[in-house]
Amino acid sequence: MIRKGSARLSPRSLNQIHANLVVSGITSRGLQPVRDLLLSCIASFRGGMDHARKLFDGIPPPGPDLFMHNAMLRGYAHAGAPHAAFALYSRMESAGLMPDGFTFCYLLRACCAGSGMPACSGAGWQVHAVIVKLGFLEDAFVRNALINMHAKCGDLGVAGALLDEASEGDVVAWSAVIAGHAARGNLDVARQMFDRCRHKDIVCWNVMLGAYAKNGEMEKARELFDCAPEKDVVSWNTIITGYSTQGMLEQALEVFDEMRGAGWMPDDATVVSLLSCCANAGSLDAGRMIHSLHLEGRRISILTGNALVSMYAKCGDVSTAMEVFSRMKEKDVWTWNSIIGGLALHGQAEKSVQFFSKMLEEKIHPNGISFLCVLGACSHAGLVEDGQRYFSLMKERYRIEPNAKHYCCMVDMLGRAGLLDEAFAIVSSMRQPSAVVRRTLLGACRTHGDLALGKIAQERLLSIKGDASGDYVLLSGIYSSYGEWTRVETVRRSMDKRGLRKVVGCAQIGHKTADLSTQ
């Protein structure tokens, strides 16, 4: 059995311990130190299995035992690497090691990690066959893992048949099938099964509560929450997160107050959900309240710190966002993304670019969001050369494939600078330019009065999406700027033939909306 609670160590510490073991003879003190180091490698790299695999492959004959193989299988399952898990299982079979119940539990979890792939169910069925062949179906843990796998892969009929063979009081099996139906939107079936389950525990209640919350059924979620015979922090977090996801900040805060009143201490998940909702709603006062009541003076985790930086940045309090950022002892790429994006959003584009450069200097590996933030900053600040350099860096050094949003930033940046030919070349280099990218180019053509390029952009845009009145309005604007009134009339007639009308503009102030159609 894999022991829980393995210590998380820094990569440097793990390398030092590994080096000492190699120098002294990796198995000179028996296999236990190697087992402990392997578990620490798996626990410390947050899903990265490279270091653990090097240690595993370096164990001299007779090689890794069953415990170590199971540890690696568990690591691959948690890392979402089903192919690596099955390759290791094949190696295990070749070495003549007999699997145990833990082996199959981890293999089945690896199947679930690949549940978005068509091969998930096929691989799971292969494991199912081996389990039956070797007589492990009577093992309650293995059977429940099997039910969970089939439920997550969509084989709900098989999961239900296995559930019928399980003990009536096996609430883990019931919860897995309920969750499987809920994941596919069968909430009515999930609720029927929930009501049929006679031995519901708090996990089963939380599964059904989570099903309603994830599907936005907050009235039913609240009703079920109020009926629950007992609650834990997961119950409270589920209902708070449900309200937060739906943008219902007031209700989320009400439940938060109830949670504190009932004597429950909010954890990172609670606070992160609320701060995310505050950020999306632009509610700086609520965000500050949560910060001062529950985080001030405490050492905050990297997850909570990131949520704080993001909340303050999105709500416009960039100075406090930078203050929280500077106090964080640990930072990851999402911490940097929040501050870079926040600075760019609130008119401090050059400072945003400076922070991106500093992130690279500190050897933080940027992701697609990082480049999206810095390209947006370059666009708003007119830093064309920097933007082009970062775009090339993203593709060539970091091997990140640009998506439509990256291309849109580039087209916007070049369009703002009047470099329409370069912007057109960027659009032409795309496999399938989206309507948004082409519309950005068309808008730049209107701004700079490029009639010929605007006509080409509009024709290609209409070939993708011909029912957007704004595209006709943009082209009409280009013609009118040159006094081409006959062509303006032609565009207007084309709109009439297609039954298109110009969308009325609106401005929202507080909770009141002003109609601008007559203004």
Coordinates of C-alpha atoms in Angstrom, one line a residue:
M1 CA 0.0 0.0 0.0
I2 CA 1.2 3.5 -0.8
R3 CA 1.7 5.6 2.3
K4 CA 0.0 8.9 2.5
G5 CA 1.5 12.1 3.7
S6 CA 4.8 11.8 1.9
A7 CA 6.8 15.0 2.5
R8 CA 7.1 17.6 -0.2
L9 CA 10.7 18.5 -0.7
S10 CA 12.3 21.1 -3.0
P11 CA 13.9 19.8 -6.2
R12 CA 17.3 20.7 -4.8
S13 CA 16.8 18.6 -1.7
L14 CA 15.6 15.7 -3.7
N15 CA 18.6 15.9 -5.9
Q16 CA 20.9 15.9 -2.9
I17 CA 19.3 12.9 -1.3
H18 CA 19.3 11.1 -4.6
A19 CA 23.0 11.9 -5.1
N20 CA 23.9 10.6 -1.6
L21 CA 22.1 7.3 -2.3
V22 CA 23.9 6.9 -5.6
V23 CA 27.3 7.6 -4.0
S24 CA 26.7 5.2 -1.1
G25 CA 25.1 2.5 -3.3
I26 CA 21.5 3.1 -4.1
T27 CA 20.3 -0.2 -2.4
S28 CA 23.1 -0.5 0.2
R29 CA 20.7 0.3 3.0
G30 CA 17.9 -1.7 1.6
L31 CA 15.0 -0.6 -0.5
Q32 CA 13.1 1.5 2.1
P33 CA 15.1 4.7 1.6
V34 CA 14.6 4.3 -2.2
R35 CA 10.9 3.8 -1.7
D36 CA 10.7 6.9 0.6
L37 CA 12.6 9.0 -2.0
L38 CA 10.4 7.8 -4.8
L39 CA 7.3 8.8 -2.9
S40 CA 8.7 12.2 -2.2
C41 CA 9.6 12.7 -5.9
I42 CA 6.1 11.9 -6.9
A43 CA 4.6 14.1 -4.2
S44 CA 6.9 17.1 -4.7
F45 CA 6.8 17.7 -8.5
R46 CA 3.0 18.4 -8.7
G47 CA 2.3 16.0 -11.5
G48 CA 5.8 16.0 -13.0
M49 CA 7.1 12.4 -13.2
D50 CA 10.4 12.8 -14.9
H51 CA 12.5 12.9 -11.7
A52 CA 10.7 9.9 -10.2
R53 CA 11.1 8.0 -13.5
K54 CA 14.9 8.6 -13.5
L55 CA 15.2 7.3 -10.0
F56 CA 12.9 4.3 -10.8
D57 CA 14.9 3.3 -13.9
G58 CA 18.2 3.7 -12.0
I59 CA 17.4 1.0 -9.4
P60 CA 19.9 -1.9 -9.9
P61 CA 18.8 -5.6 -10.2
P62 CA 16.7 -7.2 -9.2
G63 CA 15.0 -3.9 -9.9
P64 CA 11.9 -2.1 -8.5
D65 CA 9.5 -4.2 -6.4
L66 CA 5.7 -4.2 -6.6
F67 CA 5.4 -1.3 -4.1
M68 CA 7.5 0.9 -6.3
H69 CA 5.6 0.0 -9.5
N70 CA 2.4 0.8 -7.7
A71 CA 3.8 4.1 -6.6
M72 CA 4.7 5.0 -10.1
L73 CA 1.3 3.9 -11.4
R74 CA -0.4 6.1 -8.8
G75 CA 1.8 9.0 -9.8
Y76 CA 1.0 8.6 -13.5
A77 CA -2.7 8.4 -12.7
H78 CA -2.6 11.6 -10.7
A79 CA -0.5 13.3 -13.5
G80 CA -3.1 12.4 -16.1
A81 CA -0.7 10.2 -18.1
P82 CA -2.7 7.0 -18.9
H83 CA -0.3 5.9 -21.7
A84 CA 2.7 6.0 -19.4
A85 CA 0.8 4.0 -16.7
F86 CA -0.1 1.2 -19.1
A87 CA 3.4 1.1 -20.5
L88 CA 4.7 0.6 -17.0
Y89 CA 2.1 -2.1 -16.3
S90 CA 3.3 -4.0 -19.4
R91 CA 6.9 -3.7 -18.1
M92 CA 5.7 -5.0 -14.7
E93 CA 4.1 -8.0 -16.4
S94 CA 7.3 -8.7 -18.3
A95 CA 9.3 -8.6 -15.1
G96 CA 7.0 -11.4 -13.7
L97 CA 5.5 -9.2 -10.9
M98 CA 2.0 -10.3 -9.9
P99 CA -0.4 -7.3 -9.6
D100 CA -2.4 -6.7 -6.4
G101 CA -5.6 -4.7 -5.8
F102 CA -3.7 -1.4 -5.5
T103 CA -2.3 -2.0 -9.0
F104 CA -5.8 -2.2 -10.5
C105 CA -7.1 0.7 -8.5
Y106 CA -4.4 3.0 -9.9
L107 CA -4.8 1.6 -13.5
L108 CA -8.5 2.3 -13.4
R109 CA -7.8 5.8 -12.1
A110 CA -5.4 6.3 -15.0
C111 CA -8.3 5.3 -17.3
C112 CA -10.4 8.0 -15.8
A113 CA -7.6 10.5 -16.3
G114 CA -8.0 9.9 -20.0
S115 CA -11.8 9.9 -19.9
G116 CA -11.9 12.6 -22.5
M117 CA -10.3 10.2 -25.0
P118 CA -12.2 7.6 -27.1
A119 CA -9.7 5.0 -26.0
C120 CA -10.7 5.4 -22.3
S121 CA -13.5 2.9 -22.4
G122 CA -11.5 0.4 -24.4
A123 CA -8.5 0.5 -22.0
G124 CA -10.9 0.2 -19.0
W125 CA -12.5 -2.9 -20.5
Q126 CA -9.1 -4.5 -20.9
V127 CA -8.4 -3.9 -17.2
H128 CA -11.9 -5.1 -16.3
A129 CA -11.2 -8.4 -18.1
V130 CA -7.9 -8.9 -16.3
I131 CA -9.6 -8.2 -13.0
V132 CA -12.2 -10.8 -13.6
K133 CA -9.6 -13.3 -14.8
L134 CA -7.4 -12.9 -11.7
G135 CA -10.4 -12.9 -9.3
F136 CA -10.1 -9.3 -8.0
L137 CA -13.7 -8.5 -8.6
E138 CA -14.6 -9.6 -5.1
D139 CA -12.2 -6.9 -3.7
A140 CA -14.6 -4.1 -2.7
F141 CA -11.9 -1.4 -3.4
V142 CA -11.2 -2.8 -6.9
R143 CA -14.9 -3.2 -7.7
N144 CA -15.7 0.4 -6.6
A145 CA -12.7 1.7 -8.7
L146 CA -14.2 -0.3 -11.6
I147 CA -17.7 1.2 -11.1
N148 CA -16.1 4.7 -10.9
M149 CA -14.2 4.1 -14.1
H150 CA -17.2 2.9 -16.1
A151 CA -19.3 5.7 -14.7
K152 CA -16.8 8.4 -15.7
C153 CA -16.2 6.9 -19.2
G154 CA -20.0 6.9 -19.8
D155 CA -20.6 3.1 -19.5
L156 CA -23.4 3.8 -17.1
G157 CA -25.3 0.5 -17.8
V158 CA -22.2 -1.5 -16.9
A159 CA -21.6 0.7 -13.8
G160 CA -25.2 0.1 -12.8
A161 CA -24.9 -3.7 -13.3
L162 CA -21.8 -3.7 -11.1
L163 CA -23.6 -1.6 -8.5
D164 CA -26.4 -4.3 -8.3
E165 CA -23.7 -6.8 -7.4
A166 CA -22.3 -4.6 -4.6
S167 CA -23.6 -4.4 -1.1
E168 CA -26.6 -2.3 -0.6
G169 CA -24.7 -0.3 2.0
D170 CA -21.7 0.4 -0.3
V171 CA -22.3 4.1 -0.5
V172 CA -19.0 4.7 -2.4
A173 CA -20.4 2.6 -5.4
W174 CA -23.7 4.5 -5.2
S175 CA -21.9 7.9 -5.2
A176 CA -19.8 6.9 -8.2
V177 CA -22.9 6.0 -10.3
I178 CA -24.8 9.1 -9.2
A179 CA -21.8 11.3 -10.2
G180 CA -21.5 9.5 -13.6
H181 CA -25.2 10.3 -14.4
A182 CA -24.8 13.9 -13.2
A183 CA -21.6 14.4 -15.3
R184 CA -23.6 13.6 -18.4
G185 CA -26.4 16.0 -17.5
N186 CA -28.8 13.3 -16.4
L187 CA -29.7 15.1 -13.2
D188 CA -33.2 13.6 -12.9
V189 CA -31.7 10.0 -13.0
A190 CA -29.0 11.0 -10.6
R191 CA -31.6 12.4 -8.2
Q192 CA -33.7 9.2 -8.5
M193 CA -30.6 7.1 -7.6
F194 CA -29.8 9.5 -4.7
D195 CA -33.3 9.1 -3.3
R196 CA -33.1 5.3 -3.7
C197 CA -29.8 5.1 -1.8
R198 CA -30.7 4.0 1.8
H199 CA -27.3 4.5 3.4
K200 CA -26.3 8.0 2.3
D201 CA -23.3 9.4 3.9
I202 CA -22.0 13.0 3.7
V203 CA -19.9 12.2 0.6
C204 CA -23.1 11.0 -1.2
W205 CA -24.9 14.2 -0.2
N206 CA -22.0 16.3 -1.5
V207 CA -21.9 14.4 -4.8
M208 CA -25.6 15.3 -5.5
L209 CA -25.1 18.8 -4.2
G210 CA -22.1 19.3 -6.5
A211 CA -24.1 17.9 -9.4
Y212 CA -26.8 20.6 -9.0
A213 CA -24.2 23.3 -8.4
K214 CA -22.1 22.4 -11.5
N215 CA -25.1 22.5 -13.7
G216 CA -26.3 25.9 -12.4
E217 CA -29.4 24.5 -10.6
M218 CA -28.8 26.6 -7.5
E219 CA -32.3 26.6 -6.2
K220 CA -32.3 22.8 -6.0
A221 CA -28.8 22.9 -4.7
R222 CA -29.8 25.2 -1.9
E223 CA -32.8 23.1 -1.1
L224 CA -30.7 19.9 -0.8
F225 CA -28.1 21.8 1.2
D226 CA -30.7 22.9 3.7
C227 CA -32.0 19.3 4.0
A228 CA -28.6 17.7 4.6
P229 CA -28.4 16.0 8.0
E230 CA -24.8 17.0 8.4
K231 CA -22.4 19.3 6.6
D232 CA -18.6 19.5 6.2
V233 CA -16.3 22.1 4.7
V234 CA -16.8 20.5 1.3
S235 CA -20.6 21.0 1.5
W236 CA -20.1 24.7 2.3
N237 CA -17.5 25.2 -0.4
T238 CA -19.7 23.4 -3.0
I239 CA -22.7 25.7 -2.4
I240 CA -20.5 28.8 -2.2
T241 CA -18.6 27.9 -5.4
G242 CA -21.9 27.2 -7.2
Y243 CA -23.2 30.7 -6.4
S244 CA -19.8 32.2 -7.3
T245 CA -19.7 30.4 -10.6
Q246 CA -23.1 31.8 -11.5
G247 CA -22.0 35.3 -10.5
M248 CA -24.4 35.4 -7.5
L249 CA -22.0 37.2 -5.2
E250 CA -24.7 38.3 -2.7
Q251 CA -25.9 34.7 -2.2
A252 CA -22.4 33.4 -1.9
L253 CA -21.6 35.9 0.8
E254 CA -24.7 35.0 2.7
V255 CA -23.7 31.3 2.7
F256 CA -20.2 32.4 3.7
D257 CA -21.7 34.2 6.8
E258 CA -23.8 31.2 7.6
M259 CA -20.6 29.0 7.4
R260 CA -18.8 31.2 9.9
G261 CA -21.8 31.4 12.1
A262 CA -22.0 27.6 12.2
G263 CA -18.4 27.5 13.5
W264 CA -16.7 26.4 10.3
M265 CA -13.3 27.8 9.3
P266 CA -13.1 28.7 5.6
D267 CA -10.2 27.1 3.8
D268 CA -8.4 28.1 0.6
A269 CA -11.1 26.7 -1.7
T270 CA -13.7 28.9 0.1
V271 CA -11.7 32.1 -0.1
V272 CA -10.5 31.5 -3.7
S273 CA -14.1 31.0 -4.9
L274 CA -15.3 34.1 -3.2
L275 CA -12.4 36.2 -4.5
S276 CA -12.9 34.9 -8.0
C277 CA -16.6 36.0 -7.8
C278 CA -15.6 39.4 -6.5
A279 CA -13.1 39.8 -9.3
N280 CA -15.7 38.9 -12.0
A281 CA -18.3 41.1 -10.4
G282 CA -15.9 44.0 -10.0
S283 CA -16.8 44.1 -6.3
L284 CA -13.7 45.6 -4.7
D285 CA -15.3 46.3 -1.3
A286 CA -16.4 42.7 -0.9
G287 CA -12.9 41.5 -1.9
R288 CA -11.3 43.8 0.6
M289 CA -13.6 42.6 3.3
I290 CA -12.7 38.9 2.7
H291 CA -9.0 39.8 2.6
S292 CA -9.1 41.8 5.9
L293 CA -11.3 39.3 7.8
H294 CA -9.7 36.1 6.8
L295 CA -6.2 36.6 5.3
E296 CA -4.7 39.7 6.9
G297 CA -1.7 38.8 9.1
R298 CA -1.8 35.1 8.0
R299 CA 0.7 33.3 5.8
I300 CA -1.3 32.8 2.6
S301 CA -0.9 29.9 0.1
I302 CA 0.2 30.5 -3.5
L303 CA -3.4 29.6 -4.6
T304 CA -5.0 32.3 -2.3
G305 CA -2.3 34.8 -3.2
N306 CA -2.9 34.4 -6.9
A307 CA -6.7 34.9 -6.3
L308 CA -5.9 38.1 -4.3
V309 CA -3.6 39.5 -6.9
S310 CA -6.2 38.7 -9.6
M311 CA -9.1 40.2 -7.7
Y312 CA -7.3 43.5 -6.9
A313 CA -6.0 43.8 -10.5
K314 CA -9.3 43.1 -12.1
C315 CA -11.1 45.5 -9.8
G316 CA -8.7 48.3 -10.6
D317 CA -6.7 48.5 -7.3
V318 CA -3.4 47.8 -9.0
S319 CA -1.2 49.2 -6.2
T320 CA -2.7 46.7 -3.7
A321 CA -2.3 43.9 -6.2
M322 CA 1.4 44.8 -6.5
E323 CA 1.7 45.0 -2.8
V324 CA 0.3 41.5 -2.4
F325 CA 2.4 40.3 -5.2
S326 CA 5.6 41.6 -3.6
R327 CA 4.8 40.0 -0.2
M328 CA 4.2 36.5 -1.7
K329 CA 7.2 34.3 -0.9
E330 CA 6.2 31.8 -3.6
K331 CA 5.1 32.7 -7.0
D332 CA 4.1 30.6 -10.0
V333 CA 3.3 31.5 -13.6
W334 CA -0.3 32.3 -12.7
T335 CA 0.9 34.9 -10.1
W336 CA 2.9 36.6 -12.8
N337 CA 0.1 36.4 -15.3
S338 CA -2.3 38.1 -12.9
I339 CA -0.1 41.1 -12.3
I340 CA 1.0 41.4 -16.0
G341 CA -2.6 41.2 -17.2
G342 CA -3.8 43.6 -14.5
L343 CA -1.3 46.2 -15.3
A344 CA -2.1 46.0 -19.0
L345 CA -5.8 46.2 -18.4
H346 CA -5.5 49.4 -16.4
G347 CA -3.3 51.5 -18.7
Q348 CA 0.1 50.5 -17.4
A349 CA 1.2 48.6 -20.4
E350 CA 4.9 49.5 -20.3
K351 CA 5.1 48.4 -16.7
S352 CA 3.3 45.2 -17.7
V353 CA 6.0 44.5 -20.3
Q354 CA 8.7 45.1 -17.7
F355 CA 7.1 42.6 -15.4
F356 CA 7.0 40.0 -18.2
S357 CA 10.7 40.6 -18.8
K358 CA 11.4 40.2 -15.1
M359 CA 9.4 36.9 -15.1
L360 CA 11.6 35.5 -17.9
E361 CA 14.7 36.7 -16.0
E362 CA 13.6 34.7 -13.0
K363 CA 13.3 31.6 -15.1
I364 CA 9.5 31.3 -14.8
H365 CA 8.3 29.4 -17.8
P366 CA 5.5 31.4 -19.5
N367 CA 2.4 29.8 -20.9
G368 CA -0.1 30.9 -23.5
I369 CA -1.9 33.2 -21.1
S370 CA 1.4 34.9 -20.2
F371 CA 1.9 35.8 -23.9
L372 CA -1.7 36.8 -24.4
C373 CA -1.3 39.4 -21.5
V374 CA 2.0 40.8 -22.8
L375 CA 0.9 41.0 -26.4
G376 CA -2.2 42.9 -25.2
A377 CA 0.0 45.2 -23.3
C378 CA 2.2 45.8 -26.4
S379 CA -0.8 46.5 -28.5
H380 CA -2.2 49.2 -26.2
A381 CA 1.2 50.8 -25.7
G382 CA 2.2 50.7 -29.4
L383 CA 5.2 48.6 -28.7
V384 CA 5.2 46.9 -32.1
E385 CA 8.8 45.6 -32.1
D386 CA 8.5 44.2 -28.6
G387 CA 5.2 42.5 -29.6
Q388 CA 6.6 41.0 -32.7
R389 CA 9.6 39.7 -30.7
Y390 CA 7.5 38.1 -28.0
F391 CA 5.3 36.5 -30.7
S392 CA 8.3 34.9 -32.2
L393 CA 9.7 33.9 -28.8
M394 CA 6.4 32.2 -28.0
K395 CA 6.5 30.0 -31.1
E396 CA 10.3 29.4 -31.5
R397 CA 11.7 29.2 -28.0
Y398 CA 8.7 28.0 -25.9
R399 CA 7.0 26.0 -28.6
I400 CA 3.6 27.4 -27.8
E401 CA 1.2 27.3 -30.7
P402 CA -0.6 30.6 -31.0
N403 CA -4.4 30.5 -30.9
A404 CA -7.0 32.9 -32.3
K405 CA -6.6 35.3 -29.3
H406 CA -2.8 35.6 -29.8
Y407 CA -3.4 36.3 -33.5
C408 CA -6.1 38.8 -32.7
C409 CA -3.7 40.7 -30.4
M410 CA -1.1 40.8 -33.2
V411 CA -3.5 42.0 -35.8
D412 CA -4.9 44.7 -33.4
M413 CA -1.3 45.8 -32.5
L414 CA -0.3 46.1 -36.1
G415 CA -3.6 47.6 -37.1
R416 CA -3.3 50.3 -34.4
A417 CA 0.2 51.2 -35.7
G418 CA -1.2 51.5 -39.3
L419 CA 0.8 48.4 -40.5
L420 CA -2.1 47.0 -42.4
D421 CA 0.0 44.9 -44.9
E422 CA 1.8 43.2 -42.0
A423 CA -1.6 42.6 -40.2
F424 CA -3.0 41.1 -43.4
A425 CA 0.0 38.8 -43.7
I426 CA -0.6 37.6 -40.1
V427 CA -4.2 36.8 -41.0
S428 CA -3.2 35.1 -44.2
S429 CA -0.7 32.9 -42.3
M430 CA -3.5 31.4 -40.2
R431 CA -4.9 28.0 -41.1
Q432 CA -8.5 29.1 -40.4
P433 CA -8.8 32.8 -39.4
S434 CA -11.7 33.3 -37.1
A435 CA -14.4 35.9 -37.6
V436 CA -13.0 37.9 -34.7
V437 CA -9.5 38.1 -36.2
R438 CA -10.9 39.2 -39.6
R439 CA -13.2 41.7 -38.0
T440 CA -10.2 43.2 -36.1
L441 CA -8.5 43.6 -39.4
L442 CA -11.6 45.2 -41.0
G443 CA -11.8 47.6 -38.0
A444 CA -8.2 48.7 -38.6
C445 CA -8.9 49.2 -42.3
R446 CA -11.7 51.6 -41.3
T447 CA -9.6 53.5 -38.8
H448 CA -6.8 54.0 -41.4
G449 CA -9.1 54.4 -44.4
D450 CA -7.7 51.5 -46.5
L451 CA -10.5 50.9 -48.9
A452 CA -9.0 48.1 -51.0
L453 CA -7.8 46.0 -48.1
G454 CA -11.1 46.6 -46.2
K455 CA -13.1 45.3 -49.1
I456 CA -11.0 42.1 -49.2
A457 CA -11.3 41.7 -45.4
Q458 CA -15.1 42.1 -45.5
E459 CA -15.5 39.7 -48.4
R460 CA -13.6 37.0 -46.6
L461 CA -15.4 37.8 -43.3
L462 CA -18.8 37.4 -45.0
S463 CA -17.7 34.0 -46.3
I464 CA -17.3 32.9 -42.7
K465 CA -20.2 34.7 -41.1
G466 CA -22.6 36.6 -43.3
D467 CA -25.2 37.6 -40.7
A468 CA -23.3 40.2 -38.6
S469 CA -24.6 43.7 -39.2
G470 CA -21.5 45.2 -37.7
D471 CA -19.3 43.9 -40.5
Y472 CA -21.4 45.8 -43.1
V473 CA -21.4 48.9 -40.9
L474 CA -17.6 48.8 -40.7
L475 CA -17.3 48.5 -44.5
S476 CA -19.9 51.3 -45.0
G477 CA -17.8 53.4 -42.7
I478 CA -14.7 52.9 -44.8
Y479 CA -16.6 53.9 -48.0
S480 CA -18.1 57.0 -46.3
S481 CA -14.7 58.2 -45.1
Y482 CA -13.7 58.4 -48.8
G483 CA -17.0 59.9 -49.9
E484 CA -18.0 56.7 -51.8
W485 CA -21.7 57.3 -51.2
T486 CA -22.9 55.0 -54.0
R487 CA -21.0 52.1 -52.4
V488 CA -22.4 53.1 -49.0
E489 CA -25.9 52.8 -50.4
T490 CA -25.0 49.4 -52.0
V491 CA -23.8 48.1 -48.6
R492 CA -27.0 49.3 -47.0
R493 CA -29.1 47.6 -49.6
S494 CA -27.2 44.4 -49.0
M495 CA -28.1 44.6 -45.4
D496 CA -31.8 45.2 -46.2
K497 CA -31.8 42.1 -48.5
R498 CA -30.4 39.9 -45.8
G499 CA -32.9 41.4 -43.3
L500 CA -30.0 42.8 -41.1
R501 CA -30.4 45.8 -38.9
K502 CA -27.8 47.9 -37.1
V503 CA -27.7 46.9 -33.4
V504 CA -28.9 49.7 -31.1
G505 CA -26.1 50.9 -28.9
C506 CA -26.5 50.9 -25.1
A507 CA -24.6 52.3 -22.1
Q508 CA -25.0 50.8 -18.7
I509 CA -24.5 52.9 -15.6
G510 CA -25.1 51.0 -12.3
H511 CA -28.3 49.1 -12.8
K512 CA -29.9 51.4 -15.3
T513 CA -29.3 51.1 -19.1
A514 CA -29.6 54.1 -21.4
D515 CA -30.9 53.5 -24.9
L516 CA -28.5 55.4 -27.3
S517 CA -30.7 54.9 -30.5
T518 CA -31.8 58.5 -30.4
Q519 CA -28.7 60.0 -28.9

